[in-house]
């Protein structure tokens, strides 16, 4: 069970001195890796190859200067989305973009690529009217107006944007008319659609990172928060003022009302908020909000069922790590890694620290099982986008995250801290433990990049999980998963009727081969990114599945003996309305 009062006491007694002791802007705890165990020798039947170039994803992500970073705005990067904007059953690619201090160079725009259904994509940005420039951060996907087409919300340093999907291949910026403009420049970070009051309409939660004014930020090396291991670097986040989150209620007429104060989310202050996930963490049928925070305690905002939220991060055990220490929370993977029907949390952190794995006890309390699960062997890299997915379809979800430094200047002096670094994959050993695969998962995993956001989904519709990755000042990576072996799988696409149309917040619990696995439809996770809204279950040897569905409004359905190796489309109140068997891609 979670350690509650101990965590609170640790924070109050040692939190402030700890910040001063670090003498730097981020939480780098100097953690040494635990010894690696002897390799299990078990086969891993997934292999990742980067096919971005042959798929037509050529344009680089511009985000600050490649070889130096003067301000923190240049370091954080942005997310991406795998979503089906035209409802043709194939995932399209949406890539955010940054800028440079002197202004955006040519081509530094957000881009939408349409899936050609043959392993390639076509750039349709101009037609779609999504080519905005600026310092983009995060993207959330959801059908806020319940018209059957998924919309996009994007956070920025500056002004956020809501794009309505018109259903004809185009989008319209409706930020102003929807009531989502805000005064002044804010640094929007994580964001998510959430039907927090279960009225069938998607509301919107927006985290904000910190108050950033380039005219007032110190230069590298100017104070203790602008040094890392004695080397002058960009300043922050410590030493800079944190911002506060916002919640907007959907009025049902295309507009939103700011209910940040009324809902209590503004009380979640004092931390540098990053990725946000809306999901039911305490199994009470109402969506909560978990916010990863950089170098400060993270927030778990419990839904009180009356339009308000209460931060229970400390009591629940997910504000700090098991030592009661702050970490540099950035990315989030949320799923049921241990097959007990509750949602667990994977959170990524800074170099010289571990990613943290929180196991849910089913009642909303969490235990930090990082070391006992075997993740303590990896402390080398700064880590970002993350996911909990069954990559080899053996019925047990694995862990994946991307890495990359924020300090391109230090590698020449400290070669053990490279700017570009590999991706990380831990395979599930089926006993509560994981094993890091250093080379066995293919060249797409071992390749080095300065990566940030990543999105998970089956872009080629062949029955496995692929990965889209954002790389600073390089084209993206598209890791095609080539699974071998006989593992079965099932994909579930949900359509809400009384609930919101995109079924955001719906939970599917799959029963297969004596196992139980829960997943929810998430608007955002990973790092500032949006994954395939179709839920993917690896099934191992099981060839049929029983499904329990809890819709966002609390209603439930049971669907028995669903055949494996196909997509099933389920409409609320109508059961399965479509099945589609995918063809396995030929090698």
Coordinates of C-alpha atoms in Angstrom, one line a residue:
X1 CA 0.0 0.0 0.0
X2 CA 1.1 3.6 -0.5
X3 CA 3.0 5.4 2.3
X4 CA 0.9 8.4 3.0
X5 CA 1.9 10.5 6.0
X6 CA 5.5 9.6 5.5
X7 CA 5.5 11.2 2.1
X8 CA 3.7 14.3 3.3
X9 CA 6.2 14.6 6.2
X10 CA 9.2 14.1 3.9
X11 CA 8.0 16.8 1.6
X12 CA 7.4 19.4 4.3
X13 CA 10.6 18.7 6.2
X14 CA 13.1 18.2 3.5
X15 CA 11.5 19.6 0.3
X16 CA 12.8 23.1 0.5
X17 CA 16.4 22.3 1.6
X18 CA 16.5 19.7 -1.2
X19 CA 15.8 22.3 -3.8
X20 CA 18.7 24.4 -2.6
X21 CA 21.0 21.5 -2.4
X22 CA 20.6 20.5 -6.0
X23 CA 21.8 23.9 -7.2
X24 CA 20.2 23.3 -10.6
X25 CA 16.9 23.6 -12.4
X26 CA 15.9 20.0 -12.6
X27 CA 15.6 17.0 -10.3
X28 CA 18.6 14.8 -11.0
X29 CA 18.9 12.7 -7.9
X30 CA 22.2 11.0 -8.7
X31 CA 20.6 7.5 -8.6
X32 CA 22.9 4.6 -9.4
X33 CA 21.4 1.8 -11.4
X34 CA 20.7 -1.5 -9.8
X35 CA 22.6 -4.5 -11.1
X36 CA 21.2 -6.2 -14.2
X37 CA 20.0 -9.8 -13.8
X38 CA 21.1 -12.6 -16.1
X39 CA 19.1 -12.4 -19.4
X40 CA 16.0 -14.5 -19.3
X41 CA 16.6 -16.0 -22.7
X42 CA 12.9 -15.8 -23.5
X43 CA 12.1 -14.9 -27.1
X44 CA 10.7 -11.5 -27.8
X45 CA 8.5 -11.7 -31.0
X46 CA 8.4 -7.9 -31.8
X47 CA 10.9 -6.1 -33.9
X48 CA 10.9 -2.4 -34.7
X49 CA 12.2 -0.8 -37.9
X50 CA 12.1 2.9 -38.7
X51 CA 10.2 3.4 -41.9
X52 CA 9.5 7.1 -41.7
X53 CA 11.5 8.0 -44.8
X54 CA 9.9 5.4 -47.1
X55 CA 6.5 6.4 -45.6
X56 CA 7.0 10.0 -46.8
X57 CA 7.5 11.6 -43.4
X58 CA 10.5 13.8 -44.4
X59 CA 10.0 17.2 -42.7
X60 CA 12.1 17.8 -39.6
X61 CA 10.7 19.0 -36.3
X62 CA 12.2 22.5 -35.8
X63 CA 12.6 23.2 -32.0
X64 CA 15.3 25.7 -31.0
X65 CA 18.9 25.6 -32.2
X66 CA 20.4 22.1 -32.8
X67 CA 23.6 22.6 -31.0
X68 CA 22.8 25.1 -28.2
X69 CA 19.8 26.0 -26.0
X70 CA 19.7 29.5 -24.6
X71 CA 16.2 29.2 -23.0
X72 CA 14.1 26.4 -21.6
X73 CA 11.5 27.0 -24.3
X74 CA 13.9 25.5 -26.8
X75 CA 14.4 22.2 -24.9
X76 CA 11.0 20.8 -24.1
X77 CA 9.8 19.9 -27.6
X78 CA 6.3 18.8 -28.5
X79 CA 4.0 15.9 -29.2
X80 CA 2.2 14.2 -32.0
X81 CA -1.0 12.2 -32.7
X82 CA -2.1 9.1 -34.5
X83 CA -5.8 9.6 -35.2
X84 CA -8.3 8.9 -38.0
X85 CA -9.3 12.4 -39.1
X86 CA -11.3 11.2 -42.2
X87 CA -13.0 8.1 -40.7
X88 CA -11.6 5.8 -43.3
X89 CA -10.4 3.2 -40.7
X90 CA -6.7 4.1 -41.1
X91 CA -4.6 6.1 -38.8
X92 CA -3.3 9.5 -40.0
X93 CA -0.3 11.4 -38.6
X94 CA -0.4 14.8 -37.0
X95 CA 2.9 16.4 -36.1
X96 CA 3.4 19.5 -34.0
X97 CA 6.2 22.0 -34.6
X98 CA 8.3 24.5 -32.7
X99 CA 10.3 27.5 -33.8
X100 CA 13.6 29.3 -33.2
X101 CA 14.3 32.4 -31.1
X102 CA 14.8 34.5 -34.2
X103 CA 11.5 33.3 -35.6
X104 CA 10.2 30.2 -37.4
X105 CA 12.3 29.1 -40.4
X106 CA 10.5 28.1 -43.6
X107 CA 8.6 24.8 -43.2
X108 CA 8.4 25.0 -39.4
X109 CA 4.6 24.3 -39.3
X110 CA 2.3 21.7 -37.8
X111 CA 1.7 19.0 -40.4
X112 CA -1.1 16.5 -41.2
X113 CA -0.4 13.4 -43.3
X114 CA -3.2 11.3 -44.7
X115 CA -2.7 7.5 -44.6
X116 CA -2.6 6.1 -48.2
X117 CA -3.3 2.6 -46.9
X118 CA -0.2 1.2 -48.5
X119 CA 2.5 2.1 -45.9
X120 CA 2.9 5.7 -47.2
X121 CA 1.4 9.1 -46.3
X122 CA 0.5 12.3 -48.2
X123 CA 1.0 15.7 -46.7
X124 CA -2.5 17.3 -46.6
X125 CA -1.6 20.2 -44.3
X126 CA -2.5 23.0 -46.7
X127 CA -5.8 21.5 -47.6
X128 CA -6.6 20.7 -44.0
X129 CA -5.7 24.3 -42.9
X130 CA -3.6 23.1 -40.0
X131 CA -0.2 24.7 -40.9
X132 CA 0.2 27.1 -38.0
X133 CA 3.7 28.2 -36.8
X134 CA 4.8 28.9 -33.2
X135 CA 6.0 27.1 -30.1
X136 CA 3.5 24.2 -30.0
X137 CA 3.5 21.8 -27.0
X138 CA 0.7 19.2 -26.8
X139 CA -2.2 17.8 -28.7
X140 CA -5.4 16.2 -27.5
X141 CA -7.9 14.4 -29.7
X142 CA -11.6 14.1 -29.1
X143 CA -15.0 14.8 -30.7
X144 CA -16.0 17.8 -28.6
X145 CA -19.2 18.6 -30.7
X146 CA -20.3 15.0 -31.1
X147 CA -20.5 15.2 -34.9
X148 CA -18.7 12.0 -35.5
X149 CA -15.3 13.5 -36.5
X150 CA -12.4 13.9 -34.0
X151 CA -11.3 17.4 -33.3
X152 CA -7.9 18.7 -32.1
X153 CA -6.8 20.9 -29.2
X154 CA -3.2 22.2 -29.2
X155 CA -1.3 24.0 -26.5
X156 CA 1.3 26.6 -27.2
X157 CA 3.6 29.1 -25.6
X158 CA 1.4 32.0 -26.6
X159 CA -2.2 31.1 -27.4
X160 CA -3.7 27.7 -27.5
X161 CA -5.9 26.5 -30.4
X162 CA -9.1 24.4 -30.9
X163 CA -9.6 23.0 -34.4
X164 CA -13.0 21.8 -35.4
X165 CA -12.9 18.9 -37.8
X166 CA -15.4 19.8 -40.6
X167 CA -15.7 16.2 -41.8
X168 CA -14.6 17.1 -45.4
X169 CA -10.9 17.0 -44.9
X170 CA -10.6 20.5 -43.5
X171 CA -10.4 22.0 -40.0
X172 CA -11.5 25.4 -38.7
X173 CA -9.8 27.3 -35.9
X174 CA -12.7 28.0 -33.5
X175 CA -10.6 29.1 -30.5
X176 CA -12.1 32.6 -30.3
X177 CA -15.7 31.7 -31.0
X178 CA -15.5 28.8 -28.5
X179 CA -14.4 31.0 -25.7
X180 CA -11.0 29.5 -25.3
X181 CA -8.8 32.6 -25.9
X182 CA -6.9 33.8 -22.8
X183 CA -5.2 37.1 -21.9
X184 CA -1.4 37.3 -22.5
X185 CA 1.1 34.6 -23.2
X186 CA 0.8 31.4 -21.4
X187 CA 2.9 28.3 -21.7
X188 CA 0.3 25.6 -22.3
X189 CA 1.6 22.1 -21.6
X190 CA -0.4 18.9 -21.1
X191 CA -4.1 19.0 -22.2
X192 CA -6.9 16.5 -22.4
X193 CA -10.5 16.2 -23.3
X194 CA -12.5 14.8 -20.3
X195 CA -16.2 14.5 -19.6
X196 CA -15.8 15.3 -16.0
X197 CA -19.5 15.7 -15.2
X198 CA -20.6 12.7 -17.4
X199 CA -23.2 14.8 -19.3
X200 CA -22.2 13.4 -22.7
X201 CA -20.1 16.4 -23.8
X202 CA -16.3 16.6 -23.7
X203 CA -14.9 19.3 -21.4
X204 CA -11.2 20.4 -21.6
X205 CA -8.4 20.4 -19.0
X206 CA -5.3 22.4 -19.8
X207 CA -2.1 22.3 -17.7
X208 CA 0.4 25.2 -17.9
X209 CA 4.1 24.7 -17.4
X210 CA 5.6 28.0 -16.1
X211 CA 5.6 31.7 -16.6
X212 CA 8.1 32.3 -19.5
X213 CA 9.3 35.8 -20.6
X214 CA 12.5 35.7 -22.6
X215 CA 13.3 39.3 -21.6
X216 CA 13.4 38.3 -17.9
X217 CA 14.9 34.9 -17.9
X218 CA 18.6 34.6 -16.8
X219 CA 21.1 33.5 -19.4
X220 CA 23.0 30.1 -19.0
X221 CA 25.3 30.1 -16.0
X222 CA 23.9 33.3 -14.4
X223 CA 22.6 31.6 -11.2
X224 CA 22.7 28.2 -9.6
X225 CA 19.5 27.1 -11.5
X226 CA 21.4 27.7 -14.7
X227 CA 24.1 25.1 -14.2
X228 CA 24.1 21.3 -14.6
X229 CA 27.1 19.3 -13.1
X230 CA 29.1 22.6 -13.1
X231 CA 28.4 23.4 -16.8
X232 CA 26.4 26.5 -17.7
X233 CA 23.1 25.5 -19.3
X234 CA 19.6 27.1 -19.9
X235 CA 17.8 28.1 -16.8
X236 CA 14.8 26.3 -15.2
X237 CA 12.4 25.1 -14.4
X238 CA 13.5 25.8 -10.8
X239 CA 13.9 29.4 -10.2
X240 CA 11.1 30.3 -12.6
X241 CA 7.5 30.9 -11.5
X242 CA 5.2 27.9 -12.0
X243 CA 1.8 28.3 -13.6
X244 CA -1.7 27.0 -12.8
X245 CA -4.0 24.7 -14.7
X246 CA -7.4 25.5 -16.2
X247 CA -10.7 23.6 -16.7
X248 CA -13.3 24.5 -19.3
X249 CA -16.8 23.2 -19.3
X250 CA -18.5 22.3 -22.6
X251 CA -21.8 24.3 -22.9
X252 CA -23.1 22.1 -25.6
X253 CA -23.4 24.9 -28.2
X254 CA -19.8 25.0 -29.4
X255 CA -18.6 27.2 -26.5
X256 CA -16.8 26.5 -23.3
X257 CA -16.9 28.2 -19.9
X258 CA -13.9 28.6 -17.6
X259 CA -14.7 26.7 -14.4
X260 CA -11.1 26.5 -13.1
X261 CA -12.0 28.3 -9.8
X262 CA -15.4 26.7 -9.3
X263 CA -14.0 23.2 -9.9
X264 CA -11.0 23.7 -7.6
X265 CA -8.3 22.8 -10.2
X266 CA -6.6 26.2 -9.6
X267 CA -5.6 24.8 -6.2
X268 CA -3.2 22.5 -8.0
X269 CA -0.5 25.2 -7.9
X270 CA 3.3 25.3 -7.2
X271 CA 4.3 22.6 -9.6
X272 CA 5.6 22.6 -13.2
X273 CA 2.8 20.7 -14.9
X274 CA 3.5 18.7 -18.0
X275 CA 1.7 15.7 -19.5
X276 CA -1.9 15.1 -18.4
X277 CA -4.1 12.0 -18.4
X278 CA -7.8 11.8 -17.7
X279 CA -8.8 8.3 -16.5
X280 CA -10.6 6.6 -13.6
X281 CA -7.8 5.8 -11.2
X282 CA -9.9 4.8 -8.2
X283 CA -12.5 2.7 -10.0
X284 CA -15.5 4.7 -8.9
X285 CA -16.8 5.3 -12.5
X286 CA -15.7 9.0 -12.7
X287 CA -12.7 10.3 -14.6
X288 CA -9.8 11.7 -12.5
X289 CA -6.8 13.8 -13.7
X290 CA -3.2 12.9 -13.3
X291 CA -0.6 15.5 -14.1
X292 CA 3.1 14.7 -14.3
X293 CA 5.1 17.6 -12.8
X294 CA 8.7 18.5 -13.6
X295 CA 11.0 18.7 -10.5
X296 CA 8.0 19.2 -8.2
X297 CA 5.2 17.0 -6.8
X298 CA 2.8 15.6 -9.4
X299 CA -1.0 16.0 -9.0
X300 CA -3.8 13.4 -8.8
X301 CA -7.0 15.4 -9.0
X302 CA -9.8 13.1 -7.7
X303 CA -13.2 13.7 -9.2
X304 CA -15.7 14.4 -6.4
X305 CA -18.8 13.7 -8.6
X306 CA -20.1 17.2 -8.0
X307 CA -18.1 19.2 -10.6
X308 CA -15.1 19.7 -8.2
X309 CA -11.7 18.0 -7.9
X310 CA -9.4 17.5 -4.9
X311 CA -5.7 16.8 -5.2
X312 CA -4.9 13.5 -3.5
X313 CA -1.5 12.9 -5.1
X314 CA 0.4 12.7 -1.8
X315 CA -2.2 10.5 -0.1
X316 CA -2.4 8.2 -3.1
X317 CA 1.3 7.8 -3.4
X318 CA 1.8 9.3 -6.9
X319 CA 3.1 12.8 -6.1
X320 CA 6.6 11.6 -5.2
X321 CA 8.6 8.4 -5.4
X322 CA 8.9 5.7 -2.7
X323 CA 11.7 7.7 -1.0
X324 CA 9.4 10.7 -0.7
X325 CA 11.4 12.6 -3.3
X326 CA 10.4 14.9 -6.1
X327 CA 11.3 13.7 -9.6
X328 CA 11.3 15.4 -13.0
X329 CA 8.0 14.0 -14.2
X330 CA 7.5 14.4 -18.0
X331 CA 5.8 11.5 -19.8
X332 CA 3.0 9.1 -18.7
X333 CA 2.0 5.7 -19.8
X334 CA -1.3 4.5 -18.3
X335 CA -2.6 0.9 -18.6
X336 CA -3.0 -2.4 -16.6
X337 CA 0.5 -3.9 -16.7
X338 CA -0.2 -6.6 -14.1
X339 CA -3.6 -7.7 -15.3
X340 CA -5.6 -7.0 -12.2
X341 CA -8.3 -4.8 -13.8
X342 CA -6.9 -1.4 -12.5
X343 CA -5.0 1.3 -14.3
X344 CA -1.3 1.6 -13.3
X345 CA 1.1 4.5 -14.1
X346 CA 4.5 4.7 -15.8
X347 CA 6.1 8.1 -15.4
X348 CA 9.4 9.2 -17.0
X349 CA 12.1 11.3 -15.5
X350 CA 15.5 12.9 -15.8
X351 CA 19.0 11.4 -16.2
X352 CA 20.6 9.9 -13.1
X353 CA 17.1 8.8 -12.0
X354 CA 14.7 5.9 -12.8
X355 CA 11.4 6.0 -14.6
X356 CA 8.8 5.2 -11.9
X357 CA 6.2 2.5 -12.1
X358 CA 3.2 2.9 -9.8
X359 CA 1.0 -0.2 -9.1
X360 CA -2.7 0.6 -8.4
X361 CA -4.3 -1.4 -5.6
X362 CA -7.7 -1.0 -7.2
X363 CA -8.9 1.7 -4.7
X364 CA -6.8 4.6 -6.0
X365 CA -3.8 4.0 -3.8
X366 CA -0.5 3.3 -5.5
X367 CA 2.8 1.6 -4.6
X368 CA 6.1 2.5 -6.2
X369 CA 7.3 -0.8 -7.6
X370 CA 10.1 0.6 -9.8
X371 CA 12.9 -1.5 -8.3
X372 CA 11.0 -4.6 -7.5
X373 CA 9.7 -4.7 -11.1
X374 CA 13.3 -4.4 -12.5
X375 CA 13.2 -0.9 -13.9
X376 CA 16.0 0.4 -11.6
X377 CA 18.6 -1.0 -14.0
X378 CA 18.1 2.0 -16.3
X379 CA 19.1 5.5 -15.1
X380 CA 21.2 6.8 -18.0
X381 CA 19.0 9.1 -20.0
X382 CA 16.5 11.9 -19.9
X383 CA 13.2 10.3 -20.7
X384 CA 10.0 11.6 -22.3
X385 CA 7.1 9.9 -24.2
X386 CA 6.0 6.6 -22.7
X387 CA 3.4 3.8 -23.1
X388 CA 2.3 0.5 -21.6
X389 CA 1.4 -1.7 -24.6
X390 CA 1.6 -5.4 -25.5
X391 CA 4.1 -5.1 -28.4
X392 CA 4.5 -8.9 -29.0
X393 CA 0.8 -9.9 -28.5
X394 CA 1.7 -12.4 -25.7
X395 CA -1.1 -11.2 -23.5
X396 CA 1.2 -9.2 -21.1
X397 CA 1.7 -5.4 -21.6
X398 CA 5.3 -4.2 -22.0
X399 CA 6.9 -0.8 -21.2
X400 CA 8.4 1.7 -23.7
X401 CA 9.7 5.2 -23.6
X402 CA 11.9 7.6 -25.7
X403 CA 14.9 9.6 -24.5
X404 CA 17.0 12.6 -25.4
X405 CA 18.9 15.3 -23.5
X406 CA 18.0 19.0 -23.0
X407 CA 21.6 20.1 -23.0
X408 CA 23.4 19.7 -26.3
X409 CA 26.4 21.6 -24.9
X410 CA 27.5 19.1 -22.3
X411 CA 28.3 16.1 -24.3
X412 CA 31.7 17.4 -25.3
X413 CA 32.7 17.7 -21.6
X414 CA 30.6 14.8 -20.2
X415 CA 30.4 12.1 -23.0
X416 CA 28.4 9.8 -20.7
X417 CA 25.5 12.3 -21.1
X418 CA 24.9 12.3 -24.9
X419 CA 22.3 14.7 -26.5
X420 CA 21.0 11.8 -28.6
X421 CA 20.2 8.5 -27.0
X422 CA 18.3 5.2 -27.7
X423 CA 14.7 4.3 -27.0
X424 CA 14.0 2.0 -24.0
X425 CA 11.9 -1.1 -24.1
X426 CA 11.2 -3.4 -21.1
X427 CA 9.5 -6.7 -21.9
X428 CA 7.0 -8.1 -19.4
X429 CA 8.3 -11.3 -17.7
X430 CA 4.7 -12.2 -16.6
X431 CA 5.6 -12.3 -12.9
X432 CA 5.4 -8.6 -12.0
X433 CA 8.9 -8.1 -13.3
X434 CA 10.4 -6.6 -16.5
X435 CA 13.6 -7.1 -18.5
X436 CA 15.2 -4.4 -20.5
X437 CA 15.9 -5.4 -24.1
X438 CA 19.1 -3.6 -25.1
X439 CA 19.4 -4.8 -28.7
X440 CA 16.8 -7.5 -29.2
X441 CA 13.9 -5.2 -30.2
X442 CA 15.3 -4.1 -33.5
X443 CA 17.2 -1.1 -35.0
X444 CA 14.3 1.3 -34.5
X445 CA 14.7 1.0 -30.7
X446 CA 18.5 1.1 -30.6
X447 CA 18.8 4.2 -32.9
X448 CA 19.8 7.4 -31.1
X449 CA 17.9 10.6 -31.3
X450 CA 16.9 13.6 -29.1
X451 CA 13.2 12.4 -28.9
X452 CA 10.3 13.9 -27.1
X453 CA 6.6 13.1 -27.8
X454 CA 5.5 9.7 -29.2
X455 CA 2.2 8.1 -30.1
X456 CA 1.2 4.5 -30.2
X457 CA -1.1 2.8 -32.7
X458 CA -1.4 0.4 -35.6
X459 CA -0.8 2.6 -38.7
X460 CA -0.6 -0.3 -41.2
X461 CA -3.6 -2.2 -39.7
X462 CA -1.7 -5.5 -39.4
X463 CA -2.7 -6.3 -35.8
X464 CA 0.2 -4.9 -33.7
X465 CA 1.3 -1.6 -32.1
X466 CA 3.6 0.7 -34.0
X467 CA 5.2 3.9 -32.7
X468 CA 5.4 7.5 -34.0
X469 CA 8.2 9.5 -32.4
X470 CA 9.2 13.2 -32.5
X471 CA 12.9 14.0 -32.8
X472 CA 14.3 17.5 -32.2
X473 CA 15.5 19.1 -35.5
X474 CA 15.2 15.8 -37.4
X475 CA 12.3 14.1 -39.2
X476 CA 10.1 11.9 -37.1
X477 CA 10.6 8.2 -36.6
X478 CA 7.9 5.8 -37.5
X479 CA 8.7 2.5 -35.9
X480 CA 6.9 -0.3 -37.7
X481 CA 6.4 -3.3 -35.5
X482 CA 7.0 -6.6 -37.3
X483 CA 5.6 -9.2 -34.9
X484 CA 6.2 -12.9 -35.5
X485 CA 4.7 -15.8 -33.7
X486 CA 1.2 -16.9 -33.0
X487 CA 0.0 -14.4 -30.4
X488 CA -3.6 -13.4 -30.9
X489 CA -5.0 -9.9 -30.5
X490 CA -8.2 -7.8 -30.5
X491 CA -8.9 -4.1 -31.3
X492 CA -11.9 -2.4 -29.9
X493 CA -13.3 0.8 -31.4
X494 CA -16.1 2.5 -29.3
X495 CA -18.8 4.9 -30.5
X496 CA -20.7 6.8 -27.9
X497 CA -24.4 7.7 -28.3
X498 CA -25.6 8.9 -24.9
X499 CA -21.9 9.3 -23.9
X500 CA -19.5 11.5 -25.8
X501 CA -19.2 10.3 -29.4
X502 CA -15.5 9.5 -29.3
X503 CA -16.1 7.5 -26.1
X504 CA -13.3 9.3 -24.3
X505 CA -13.1 7.9 -20.7
X506 CA -14.8 4.6 -21.6
X507 CA -13.3 1.5 -20.0
X508 CA -13.0 -1.9 -21.6
X509 CA -12.1 -4.9 -19.4
X510 CA -11.0 -7.9 -21.5
X511 CA -11.2 -11.4 -20.1
X512 CA -9.1 -13.9 -22.0
X513 CA -7.3 -17.2 -21.2
X514 CA -7.9 -16.7 -17.4
X515 CA -6.5 -13.2 -17.5
X516 CA -8.1 -9.8 -16.9
X517 CA -6.9 -6.5 -18.5
X518 CA -8.4 -3.0 -18.3
X519 CA -7.8 -0.2 -20.7
X520 CA -9.5 3.2 -21.2
X521 CA -10.0 5.5 -24.1
X522 CA -7.5 8.4 -23.5
X523 CA -7.4 11.8 -25.1
X524 CA -3.8 12.3 -24.2
X525 CA -0.9 10.4 -22.6
X526 CA 2.7 9.5 -23.5
X527 CA 4.4 13.0 -23.7
X528 CA 2.0 15.7 -25.0
X529 CA 0.7 13.2 -27.5
X530 CA -2.5 11.3 -28.6
X531 CA -2.6 7.6 -29.3
X532 CA -4.9 5.5 -31.4
X533 CA -8.4 5.6 -29.9
X534 CA -8.9 2.0 -30.8
X535 CA -7.9 -0.1 -27.8
X536 CA -5.5 -2.9 -28.6
X537 CA -5.3 -6.1 -26.5
X538 CA -2.6 -8.7 -27.0
X539 CA -4.2 -12.1 -26.2
X540 CA -1.4 -14.7 -26.3
X541 CA -2.9 -18.1 -27.0
X542 CA -6.5 -17.1 -26.3
X543 CA -8.6 -16.9 -29.5
X544 CA -11.8 -15.5 -27.9
X545 CA -12.4 -12.6 -25.5
X546 CA -15.2 -11.6 -23.2
X547 CA -15.6 -7.8 -22.9
X548 CA -17.0 -5.7 -20.1
X549 CA -17.6 -2.1 -21.2
X550 CA -18.3 0.8 -18.9
X551 CA -19.3 3.8 -20.9
X552 CA -18.4 7.4 -19.8
X553 CA -21.9 7.9 -18.4
X554 CA -21.5 4.9 -16.1
X555 CA -23.7 2.5 -18.1
X556 CA -22.3 -1.0 -18.7
X557 CA -22.5 -3.6 -21.4
X558 CA -21.1 -7.2 -21.7
X559 CA -20.2 -8.8 -25.0
X560 CA -19.2 -12.5 -24.8
X561 CA -17.1 -14.8 -27.0
X562 CA -15.6 -12.2 -29.3
X563 CA -13.3 -13.8 -31.9
X564 CA -9.7 -12.7 -31.9
X565 CA -7.5 -11.2 -34.6
X566 CA -9.9 -8.5 -35.7
X567 CA -11.2 -5.1 -35.0
X568 CA -14.7 -4.9 -33.5
X569 CA -16.7 -1.6 -33.6
X570 CA -19.1 -1.3 -30.7
X571 CA -21.8 1.3 -30.5
X572 CA -23.2 2.3 -27.1
X573 CA -26.5 0.4 -26.6
X574 CA -26.2 -1.6 -29.8
X575 CA -23.3 -4.0 -29.3
X576 CA -21.0 -5.0 -32.1
X577 CA -22.0 -3.2 -35.3
X578 CA -18.9 -4.1 -37.4
X579 CA -16.0 -6.5 -37.5
X580 CA -12.9 -6.3 -39.6
X581 CA -10.2 -8.8 -40.0
X582 CA -6.9 -7.2 -40.8
X583 CA -4.4 -8.8 -43.2
X584 CA -0.9 -9.4 -41.7
X585 CA 1.7 -7.4 -43.6
X586 CA 3.9 -9.6 -45.7
X587 CA 7.6 -9.3 -45.0

